[in-house]
Every structure is written in structure tokens, then in C-alpha cells.
PDB file of C-alpha atoms in Angstrom:
ATOM      1  CA  MET U1212       0.000   0.000   0.000  1.00  0.00           C
ATOM      2  CA  PHE U1213       2.776   2.456   0.901  1.00  0.00           C
ATOM      3  CA  TYR U1214       4.685   1.618  -2.276  1.00  0.00           C
ATOM      4  CA  THR U1215       1.520   2.061  -4.326  1.00  0.00           C
ATOM      5  CA  PHE U1216       0.747   5.543  -3.042  1.00  0.00           C
ATOM      6  CA  GLY U1217       4.412   6.543  -3.239  1.00  0.00           C
ATOM      7  CA  ALA U1218       4.559   5.423  -6.879  1.00  0.00           C
ATOM      8  CA  LEU U1219       1.326   7.261  -7.663  1.00  0.00           C
ATOM      9  CA  GLY U1220       2.901  10.428  -6.280  1.00  0.00           C
ATOM     10  CA  PHE U1221       5.852  10.119  -8.647  1.00  0.00           C
ATOM     11  CA  ILE U1222       3.551   9.374 -11.587  1.00  0.00           C
ATOM     12  CA  TRP U1223       1.359  12.385 -10.791  1.00  0.00           C
ATOM     13  CA  CYS U1224       4.365  14.730 -10.556  1.00  0.00           C
ATOM     14  CA  THR U1225       5.758  13.429 -13.839  1.00  0.00           C
ATOM     15  CA  LEU U1226       2.444  13.887 -15.655  1.00  0.00           C
ATOM     16  CA  TRP U1227       2.016  17.364 -14.191  1.00  0.00           C
ATOM     17  CA  LEU U1228       5.476  18.465 -15.330  1.00  0.00           C
ATOM     18  CA  MET U1229       4.859  17.057 -18.821  1.00  0.00           C
ATOM     19  CA  LEU U1230       1.296  18.258 -19.369  1.00  0.00           C
ATOM     20  CA  TYR U1231       0.915  21.484 -17.379  1.00  0.00           C
ATOM     21  CA  ILE U1232       0.335  24.549 -19.533  1.00  0.00           C
ATOM     22  CA  ASP U1233       0.165  28.098 -18.221  1.00  0.00           C
ATOM     23  CA  VAL U1234      -3.149  29.359 -19.587  1.00  0.00           C
ATOM     24  CA  ASN U1235      -2.715  32.883 -18.209  1.00  0.00           C
ATOM     25  CA  PRO U1236      -0.220  34.859 -20.327  1.00  0.00           C
ATOM     26  CA  ASN U1237      -0.148  37.691 -17.783  1.00  0.00           C
ATOM     27  CA  LEU U1238       0.843  35.444 -14.889  1.00  0.00           C
ATOM     28  CA  LEU U1239       4.548  35.442 -15.715  1.00  0.00           C
ATOM     29  CA  GLU U1240       4.637  39.239 -15.848  1.00  0.00           C
ATOM     30  CA  TYR U1241       2.864  39.386 -12.509  1.00  0.00           C
ATOM     31  CA  GLU U1242       5.326  37.017 -10.905  1.00  0.00           C
ATOM     32  CA  GLU U1243       8.258  39.088 -12.153  1.00  0.00           C
ATOM     33  CA  GLU U1244       7.046  42.254 -10.429  1.00  0.00           C
ATOM     34  CA  GLU U1245       9.123  43.490  -7.523  1.00  0.00           C
ATOM     35  CA  PRO U1246       7.530  42.163  -4.307  1.00  0.00           C
ATOM     36  CA  VAL U1247       6.439  44.586  -1.641  1.00  0.00           C
ATOM     37  CA  LYS U1248       9.165  44.899   0.972  1.00  0.00           C
ATOM     38  CA  VAL U1249       8.057  45.372   4.548  1.00  0.00           C
ATOM     39  CA  SER U1250      10.508  45.417   7.407  1.00  0.00           C
ATOM     40  CA  LEU U1251       9.813  43.448  10.544  1.00  0.00           C
ATOM     41  CA  ASP U1252      11.377  46.324  12.490  1.00  0.00           C
ATOM     42  CA  SER U1253       8.202  48.299  11.855  1.00  0.00           C
ATOM     43  CA  LEU U1254       6.231  45.644  13.746  1.00  0.00           C
ATOM     44  CA  SER U1255       8.002  46.199  17.069  1.00  0.00           C
ATOM     45  CA  HIS U1256       9.988  42.988  16.830  1.00  0.00           C
ATOM     46  CA  TRP U1257       7.106  40.572  16.253  1.00  0.00           C
ATOM     47  CA  LYS U1258       4.903  41.798  19.095  1.00  0.00           C
ATOM     48  CA  GLN U1259       2.220  42.841  16.643  1.00  0.00           C
ATOM     49  CA  PHE U1260       1.624  39.195  15.777  1.00  0.00           C
ATOM     50  CA  ILE U1261       0.158  38.550  19.232  1.00  0.00           C
ATOM     51  CA  GLN U1262      -1.391  41.922  20.078  1.00  0.00           C
ATOM     52  CA  HIS U1263      -4.525  41.870  17.928  1.00  0.00           C
ATOM     53  CA  TRP U1264      -7.727  39.962  18.574  1.00  0.00           C
ATOM     54  CA  PRO U1265      -8.439  39.305  14.865  1.00  0.00           C
ATOM     55  CA  LEU U1266      -5.156  37.382  14.739  1.00  0.00           C
ATOM     56  CA  TRP U1267      -5.958  35.468  17.918  1.00  0.00           C
ATOM     57  CA  ALA U1268      -9.348  34.626  16.385  1.00  0.00           C
ATOM     58  CA  LEU U1269      -7.429  32.933  13.555  1.00  0.00           C
ATOM     59  CA  TYR U1270      -5.030  31.163  15.891  1.00  0.00           C
ATOM     60  CA  ILE U1271      -7.797  29.863  18.160  1.00  0.00           C
ATOM     61  CA  ALA U1272     -10.029  28.770  15.275  1.00  0.00           C
ATOM     62  CA  HIS U1273      -7.137  26.819  13.760  1.00  0.00           C
ATOM     63  CA  PHE U1274      -6.271  25.242  17.117  1.00  0.00           C
ATOM     64  CA  THR U1275      -9.828  24.110  17.814  1.00  0.00           C
ATOM     65  CA  MET U1276     -10.358  22.830  14.275  1.00  0.00           C
ATOM     66  CA  ASN U1277      -7.288  20.660  14.553  1.00  0.00           C
ATOM     67  CA  TRP U1278      -8.295  19.361  17.978  1.00  0.00           C
ATOM     68  CA  SER U1279     -11.391  17.576  16.711  1.00  0.00           C
ATOM     69  CA  ASN U1280      -9.673  16.575  13.457  1.00  0.00           C
ATOM     70  CA  TYR U1281      -6.775  14.958  15.322  1.00  0.00           C
ATOM     71  CA  ILE U1282      -9.203  13.086  17.570  1.00  0.00           C
ATOM     72  CA  ILE U1283     -10.734  11.494  14.476  1.00  0.00           C
ATOM     73  CA  MET U1284      -7.374  10.956  12.813  1.00  0.00           C
ATOM     74  CA  HIS U1285      -5.813   9.272  15.845  1.00  0.00           C
ATOM     75  CA  TRP U1286      -8.676   7.320  17.329  1.00  0.00           C
ATOM     76  CA  LEU U1287     -11.429   6.572  14.790  1.00  0.00           C
ATOM     77  CA  PRO U1288     -10.240   3.004  13.963  1.00  0.00           C
ATOM     78  CA  THR U1289      -9.770   2.218  17.672  1.00  0.00           C
ATOM     79  CA  TYR U1290     -13.182   3.624  18.540  1.00  0.00           C
ATOM     80  CA  MET U1291     -14.813   1.653  15.747  1.00  0.00           C
ATOM     81  CA  LYS U1292     -13.340  -1.623  16.987  1.00  0.00           C
ATOM     82  CA  SER U1293     -13.869  -1.087  20.709  1.00  0.00           C
ATOM     83  CA  SER U1294     -17.262   0.647  20.765  1.00  0.00           C
ATOM     84  CA  LEU U1295     -18.895  -0.057  17.413  1.00  0.00           C
ATOM     85  CA  LYS U1296     -17.681  -3.672  17.093  1.00  0.00           C
ATOM     86  CA  ALA U1297     -16.225  -3.060  13.649  1.00  0.00           C
ATOM     87  CA  GLU U1298     -14.511  -5.902  11.839  1.00  0.00           C
ATOM     88  CA  HIS U1299     -11.176  -5.623  10.053  1.00  0.00           C
ATOM     89  CA  LYS U1300     -12.852  -5.132   6.682  1.00  0.00           C
ATOM     90  CA  ASP U1301     -14.795  -2.168   8.063  1.00  0.00           C
ATOM     91  CA  ILE U1302     -11.659  -0.164   8.865  1.00  0.00           C
ATOM     92  CA  MET U1303     -11.258   0.704   5.185  1.00  0.00           C
ATOM     93  CA  TYR U1304     -14.287   2.970   5.519  1.00  0.00           C
ATOM     94  CA  THR U1305     -12.288   5.334   7.732  1.00  0.00           C
ATOM     95  CA  ALA U1306     -11.046   6.824   4.445  1.00  0.00           C
ATOM     96  CA  ALA U1307     -14.528   8.184   3.702  1.00  0.00           C
ATOM     97  CA  PRO U1308     -14.231  11.269   5.978  1.00  0.00           C
ATOM     98  CA  TYR U1309     -11.044  12.371   4.226  1.00  0.00           C
ATOM     99  CA  ILE U1310     -12.449  11.819   0.736  1.00  0.00           C
ATOM    100  CA  LEU U1311     -15.443  14.030   1.529  1.00  0.00           C
ATOM    101  CA  ASN U1312     -13.152  16.534   3.240  1.00  0.00           C
ATOM    102  CA  SER U1313     -11.097  16.877   0.052  1.00  0.00           C
ATOM    103  CA  ILE U1314     -14.157  17.319  -2.150  1.00  0.00           C
ATOM    104  CA  ILE U1315     -15.862  19.897   0.067  1.00  0.00           C
ATOM    105  CA  GLY U1316     -12.591  21.769   0.572  1.00  0.00           C
ATOM    106  CA  VAL U1317     -12.437  22.476  -3.169  1.00  0.00           C
ATOM    107  CA  ALA U1318     -16.167  23.184  -3.443  1.00  0.00           C
ATOM    108  CA  ALA U1319     -16.124  25.587  -0.482  1.00  0.00           C
ATOM    109  CA  GLY U1320     -13.440  27.667  -2.160  1.00  0.00           C
ATOM    110  CA  HIS U1321     -15.500  28.017  -5.335  1.00  0.00           C
ATOM    111  CA  VAL U1322     -18.652  28.868  -3.362  1.00  0.00           C
ATOM    112  CA  ALA U1323     -16.808  31.499  -1.316  1.00  0.00           C
ATOM    113  CA  ASP U1324     -15.325  33.089  -4.435  1.00  0.00           C
ATOM    114  CA  LYS U1325     -18.730  33.163  -6.103  1.00  0.00           C
ATOM    115  CA  LEU U1326     -20.391  34.765  -3.061  1.00  0.00           C
ATOM    116  CA  ILE U1327     -17.759  37.506  -3.068  1.00  0.00           C
ATOM    117  CA  SER U1328     -17.371  38.155  -6.799  1.00  0.00           C
ATOM    118  CA  GLN U1329     -20.848  37.472  -8.142  1.00  0.00           C
ATOM    119  CA  TYR U1330     -23.195  38.129  -5.217  1.00  0.00           C
ATOM    120  CA  ARG U1331     -21.077  40.914  -3.709  1.00  0.00           C
ATOM    121  CA  TRP U1332     -21.046  39.513  -0.200  1.00  0.00           C
ATOM    122  CA  PRO U1333     -18.606  41.251   2.147  1.00  0.00           C
ATOM    123  CA  ILE U1334     -15.429  39.221   2.586  1.00  0.00           C
ATOM    124  CA  LEU U1335     -15.815  39.083   6.357  1.00  0.00           C
ATOM    125  CA  LYS U1336     -19.360  37.725   6.032  1.00  0.00           C
ATOM    126  CA  VAL U1337     -18.126  34.914   3.790  1.00  0.00           C
ATOM    127  CA  ARG U1338     -15.187  34.113   6.071  1.00  0.00           C
ATOM    128  CA  ARG U1339     -17.483  33.921   9.091  1.00  0.00           C
ATOM    129  CA  LEU U1340     -20.066  31.832   7.245  1.00  0.00           C
ATOM    130  CA  MET U1341     -17.484  29.275   6.142  1.00  0.00           C
ATOM    131  CA  THR U1342     -15.821  29.153   9.556  1.00  0.00           C
ATOM    132  CA  GLY U1343     -19.183  28.834  11.295  1.00  0.00           C
ATOM    133  CA  ILE U1344     -20.053  25.868   9.093  1.00  0.00           C
ATOM    134  CA  GLY U1345     -16.541  24.444   9.507  1.00  0.00           C
ATOM    135  CA  LEU U1346     -16.475  24.617  13.323  1.00  0.00           C
ATOM    136  CA  ILE U1347     -20.039  24.664  14.656  1.00  0.00           C
ATOM    137  CA  GLY U1348     -21.242  22.032  12.179  1.00  0.00           C
ATOM    138  CA  PRO U1349     -18.602  19.413  13.051  1.00  0.00           C
ATOM    139  CA  GLY U1350     -19.140  20.135  16.757  1.00  0.00           C
ATOM    140  CA  ILE U1351     -22.820  19.254  16.456  1.00  0.00           C
ATOM    141  CA  PHE U1352     -22.105  16.095  14.468  1.00  0.00           C
ATOM    142  CA  MET U1353     -19.389  15.137  16.948  1.00  0.00           C
ATOM    143  CA  LEU U1354     -21.945  15.167  19.773  1.00  0.00           C
ATOM    144  CA  TRP U1355     -24.327  13.094  17.674  1.00  0.00           C
ATOM    145  CA  PHE U1356     -21.541  10.707  16.715  1.00  0.00           C
ATOM    146  CA  SER U1357     -20.739  10.054  20.379  1.00  0.00           C
ATOM    147  CA  ASN U1358     -24.310   8.837  21.001  1.00  0.00           C
ATOM    148  CA  ILE U1359     -24.572   6.455  18.040  1.00  0.00           C
ATOM    149  CA  ASP U1360     -23.935   2.743  18.437  1.00  0.00           C
ATOM    150  CA  HIS U1361     -24.769   1.779  14.841  1.00  0.00           C
ATOM    151  CA  LEU U1362     -21.599   1.413  12.772  1.00  0.00           C
ATOM    152  CA  LYS U1363     -22.819   2.704   9.406  1.00  0.00           C
ATOM    153  CA  LEU U1364     -24.721   5.618  10.904  1.00  0.00           C
ATOM    154  CA  ALA U1365     -21.693   6.541  13.014  1.00  0.00           C
ATOM    155  CA  LEU U1366     -19.458   6.472   9.934  1.00  0.00           C
ATOM    156  CA  LEU U1367     -21.915   8.664   8.064  1.00  0.00           C
ATOM    157  CA  CYS U1368     -21.984  11.122  10.949  1.00  0.00           C
ATOM    158  CA  VAL U1369     -18.221  11.405  11.309  1.00  0.00           C
ATOM    159  CA  THR U1370     -17.837  11.655   7.530  1.00  0.00           C
ATOM    160  CA  VAL U1371     -20.218  14.613   7.404  1.00  0.00           C
ATOM    161  CA  SER U1372     -18.372  16.152  10.347  1.00  0.00           C
ATOM    162  CA  MET U1373     -15.019  15.970   8.570  1.00  0.00           C
ATOM    163  CA  GLY U1374     -16.602  17.150   5.347  1.00  0.00           C
ATOM    164  CA  LEU U1375     -18.012  20.284   6.970  1.00  0.00           C
ATOM    165  CA  SER U1376     -14.639  20.936   8.584  1.00  0.00           C
ATOM    166  CA  ALA U1377     -13.206  21.506   5.099  1.00  0.00           C
ATOM    167  CA  CYS U1378     -15.213  24.741   4.847  1.00  0.00           C
ATOM    168  CA  ASN U1379     -12.595  26.262   7.139  1.00  0.00           C
ATOM    169  CA  SER U1380     -10.292  26.413   4.108  1.00  0.00           C
ATOM    170  CA  ALA U1381     -12.437  29.251   2.739  1.00  0.00           C
ATOM    171  CA  GLY U1382     -12.939  30.689   6.215  1.00  0.00           C
ATOM    172  CA  HIS U1383     -10.320  31.434   8.826  1.00  0.00           C
ATOM    173  CA  LEU U1384      -7.563  29.661   6.899  1.00  0.00           C
ATOM    174  CA  SER U1385      -7.980  32.196   4.077  1.00  0.00           C
ATOM    175  CA  ASN U1386      -8.513  35.138   6.412  1.00  0.00           C
ATOM    176  CA  HIS U1387      -4.757  35.524   6.957  1.00  0.00           C
ATOM    177  CA  ALA U1388      -4.437  37.194   3.559  1.00  0.00           C
ATOM    178  CA  ASP U1389      -7.158  39.678   4.544  1.00  0.00           C
ATOM    179  CA  VAL U1390      -5.811  40.839   7.904  1.00  0.00           C
ATOM    180  CA  ALA U1391      -2.086  40.492   7.174  1.00  0.00           C
ATOM    181  CA  PRO U1392      -1.634  40.791   3.402  1.00  0.00           C
ATOM    182  CA  HIS U1393       2.151  41.299   3.654  1.00  0.00           C
ATOM    183  CA  PHE U1394       2.663  38.825   6.490  1.00  0.00           C
ATOM    184  CA  ALA U1395       0.099  36.107   5.752  1.00  0.00           C
ATOM    185  CA  GLY U1396       2.864  33.501   5.556  1.00  0.00           C
ATOM    186  CA  THR U1397       4.150  34.484   8.987  1.00  0.00           C
ATOM    187  CA  THR U1398       0.742  34.615  10.671  1.00  0.00           C
ATOM    188  CA  PHE U1399      -0.194  31.286   9.119  1.00  0.00           C
ATOM    189  CA  ALA U1400       3.088  29.803  10.344  1.00  0.00           C
ATOM    190  CA  ILE U1401       2.301  30.953  13.887  1.00  0.00           C
ATOM    191  CA  SER U1402      -1.249  29.644  13.580  1.00  0.00           C
ATOM    192  CA  ASN U1403      -0.121  26.305  12.185  1.00  0.00           C
ATOM    193  CA  THR U1404       2.508  25.920  14.902  1.00  0.00           C
ATOM    194  CA  LEU U1405      -0.084  26.466  17.631  1.00  0.00           C
ATOM    195  CA  ALA U1406      -2.458  24.123  15.797  1.00  0.00           C
ATOM    196  CA  THR U1407       0.039  21.259  16.016  1.00  0.00           C
ATOM    197  CA  ILE U1408      -0.301  21.235  19.802  1.00  0.00           C
ATOM    198  CA  PRO U1409      -3.558  19.223  19.591  1.00  0.00           C
ATOM    199  CA  GLY U1410      -1.662  16.601  17.615  1.00  0.00           C
ATOM    200  CA  ILE U1411       0.692  16.211  20.572  1.00  0.00           C
ATOM    201  CA  LEU U1412      -1.925  16.343  23.339  1.00  0.00           C
ATOM    202  CA  CYS U1413      -4.908  14.510  21.834  1.00  0.00           C
ATOM    203  CA  GLY U1414      -3.291  11.079  21.872  1.00  0.00           C
ATOM    204  CA  PRO U1415      -2.263  10.792  25.541  1.00  0.00           C
ATOM    205  CA  LEU U1416      -5.200  12.877  26.796  1.00  0.00           C
ATOM    206  CA  THR U1417      -7.727  10.694  24.987  1.00  0.00           C
ATOM    207  CA  ALA U1418      -6.101   7.525  26.296  1.00  0.00           C
ATOM    208  CA  GLU U1419      -6.191   8.907  29.845  1.00  0.00           C
ATOM    209  CA  LEU U1420      -9.825   9.983  29.604  1.00  0.00           C
ATOM    210  CA  VAL U1421     -10.967   6.642  28.198  1.00  0.00           C
ATOM    211  CA  MET U1422      -9.037   4.642  30.789  1.00  0.00           C
ATOM    212  CA  THR U1423     -10.093   6.713  33.804  1.00  0.00           C
ATOM    213  CA  SER U1424     -13.749   6.751  32.709  1.00  0.00           C
ATOM    214  CA  GLY U1425     -13.987   2.972  32.428  1.00  0.00           C
ATOM    215  CA  GLY U1426     -13.776   2.767  28.652  1.00  0.00           C
ATOM    216  CA  ARG U1427     -16.247   5.555  27.926  1.00  0.00           C
ATOM    217  CA  TRP U1428     -15.533   7.794  24.952  1.00  0.00           C
ATOM    218  CA  PHE U1429     -18.220  10.369  25.612  1.00  0.00           C
ATOM    219  CA  PRO U1430     -15.890  12.814  27.475  1.00  0.00           C
ATOM    220  CA  VAL U1431     -13.465  12.763  24.542  1.00  0.00           C
ATOM    221  CA  PHE U1432     -16.091  13.844  22.035  1.00  0.00           C
ATOM    222  CA  ILE U1433     -17.662  16.348  24.437  1.00  0.00           C
ATOM    223  CA  ILE U1434     -14.329  18.134  24.784  1.00  0.00           C
ATOM    224  CA  ALA U1435     -13.791  18.076  21.021  1.00  0.00           C
ATOM    225  CA  ALA U1436     -17.251  19.522  20.365  1.00  0.00           C
ATOM    226  CA  LEU U1437     -16.813  22.218  23.017  1.00  0.00           C
ATOM    227  CA  MET U1438     -13.472  23.134  21.484  1.00  0.00           C
ATOM    228  CA  ASN U1439     -15.206  23.660  18.146  1.00  0.00           C
ATOM    229  CA  PHE U1440     -17.985  25.732  19.667  1.00  0.00           C
ATOM    230  CA  VAL U1441     -15.575  27.965  21.580  1.00  0.00           C
ATOM    231  CA  GLY U1442     -13.372  28.444  18.524  1.00  0.00           C
ATOM    232  CA  GLY U1443     -16.381  29.221  16.354  1.00  0.00           C
ATOM    233  CA  ILE U1444     -17.834  31.773  18.790  1.00  0.00           C
ATOM    234  CA  ILE U1445     -14.498  33.547  19.229  1.00  0.00           C
ATOM    235  CA  TYR U1446     -13.957  33.741  15.492  1.00  0.00           C
ATOM    236  CA  LEU U1447     -17.489  34.941  14.762  1.00  0.00           C
ATOM    237  CA  THR U1448     -17.183  37.723  17.343  1.00  0.00           C
ATOM    238  CA  HIS U1449     -13.550  38.836  16.954  1.00  0.00           C
ATOM    239  CA  SER U1450     -12.571  38.225  13.332  1.00  0.00           C
ATOM    240  CA  SER U1451     -11.947  40.998  10.836  1.00  0.00           C
ATOM    241  CA  ASP U1452     -11.146  41.543   7.172  1.00  0.00           C
ATOM    242  CA  THR U1453      -9.376  44.858   7.728  1.00  0.00           C
ATOM    243  CA  PRO U1454      -5.579  44.746   7.255  1.00  0.00           C
ATOM    244  CA  ILE U1455      -3.823  45.217  10.584  1.00  0.00           C
ATOM    245  CA  LEU U1456      -0.265  44.239   9.599  1.00  0.00           C
TER     246      LEU U1456
END
């Protein structure tokens, strides 16, 4: 399996290099323009990256999104076997959440662009809509998922949850370019660094919660859902589309 996917990666890269054609003749000229130079000295030695609530809204939304996503990534097969009595052949269906996540991630971007360009929605309204769907929606489905003991229904629920989470790509994950147009790479790096903390904590914390609660998974999903709700509320109330850096 690993060799197969590795080989497919090489094949895809080779085909892309051979077949890709730049259909925009103005793109090369755009890329050759002198980039805007902004000195970090004007930002009081990085302090500005942690002094604004719109930036913290991005950081917190990213952190909470990853918390629930890492729970699913780390523990879904184990949960299916221990609580839903899944057989070995059923584990293959854990790919379904990520397939839907990929599809909706692309679709959400097109929908967001259309709302802004064609329907003239304010950028902030679109960012908040997509983030609300991407955080509040999965939180609700996570609570429902924790109360389902039917394997197929549980898989459907967690698949929808992960699918809705992809809307964040057109929400807070894109908002960096709005609030920090010259430092979006830096703010996203800070956000992504903070958002890796759930990947470190979710594993041992989940194991501890399940063991100390006598094998119950409900506390794990409650915390994940609450994380999503808190992140969603903070983003919806403190986000901005006005450049601050």
C-alpha cells in the first residue's frame, strides 16, 4: 500500500510536469514584479503578531479545528473496533471522511469566491459563514456521533463532520491574507505551529480519559465539540477583514 501511493505520487508529478500549460499569459509578468518589501522592524519585533484579537481569532479557530480533526485521525479506527464492534474489513471505511473533506474543501473555495465576486457579499461575512459551518457544524455532528452505536450511521456522521470541517479552508484559513496581506505567511506559520499542539496532546489525553472513565468515549467527544464551539464563537465575534499588519 505504501509503495503504491508513493509510486502514484511520482507518476502524478511526472504527468504534471509534462502536461501542465500556463493558460494565463499575464501570470509570468505578474510574478516578475518586484515584491512589496516590509521590514519586521516596523512591527516592534514581532509583538504585533500577538497583540490583535483578529489574529488570535485565527489562531484559536485553527487550534480548535485541529483538535477535533486529530481526535478522528488518531482514534477513529480504535473507537470503531472497541465501541462499534467493527470488523477488520470495516476499517477501510475510515477513508470516507477524508475523501469528503477533500471534495468539500475544493467546493467551499468556489462557493466562497462566487459569493464575493458574483453576489457581492462582504469578505468578512463569507469568512465567518465558512468558519461557522466548519467549526459549529462538526461540533454538532461530533456530539451526535458520540451517542450512536450503529456502525454505518456513526461512519456517516463522522464523515459529514469531517466534510463540513473543510469549509474552514475558505474561512479562517484564508482570512490571513485579509488581515495580514504582507505577512500572511508568517501569521499562518504561527497559527499552524499552535495548531500542532492538539496533535501532541490529543493522543495521551484521549487515552487517559478513556481509561479513567472505564472505557467511555463520551468525554473525549464532548471536549472536542466544546473546542469547536468555543473556537467558532471567538472567530465569529472577533474576526476581521481589515488589514492590521
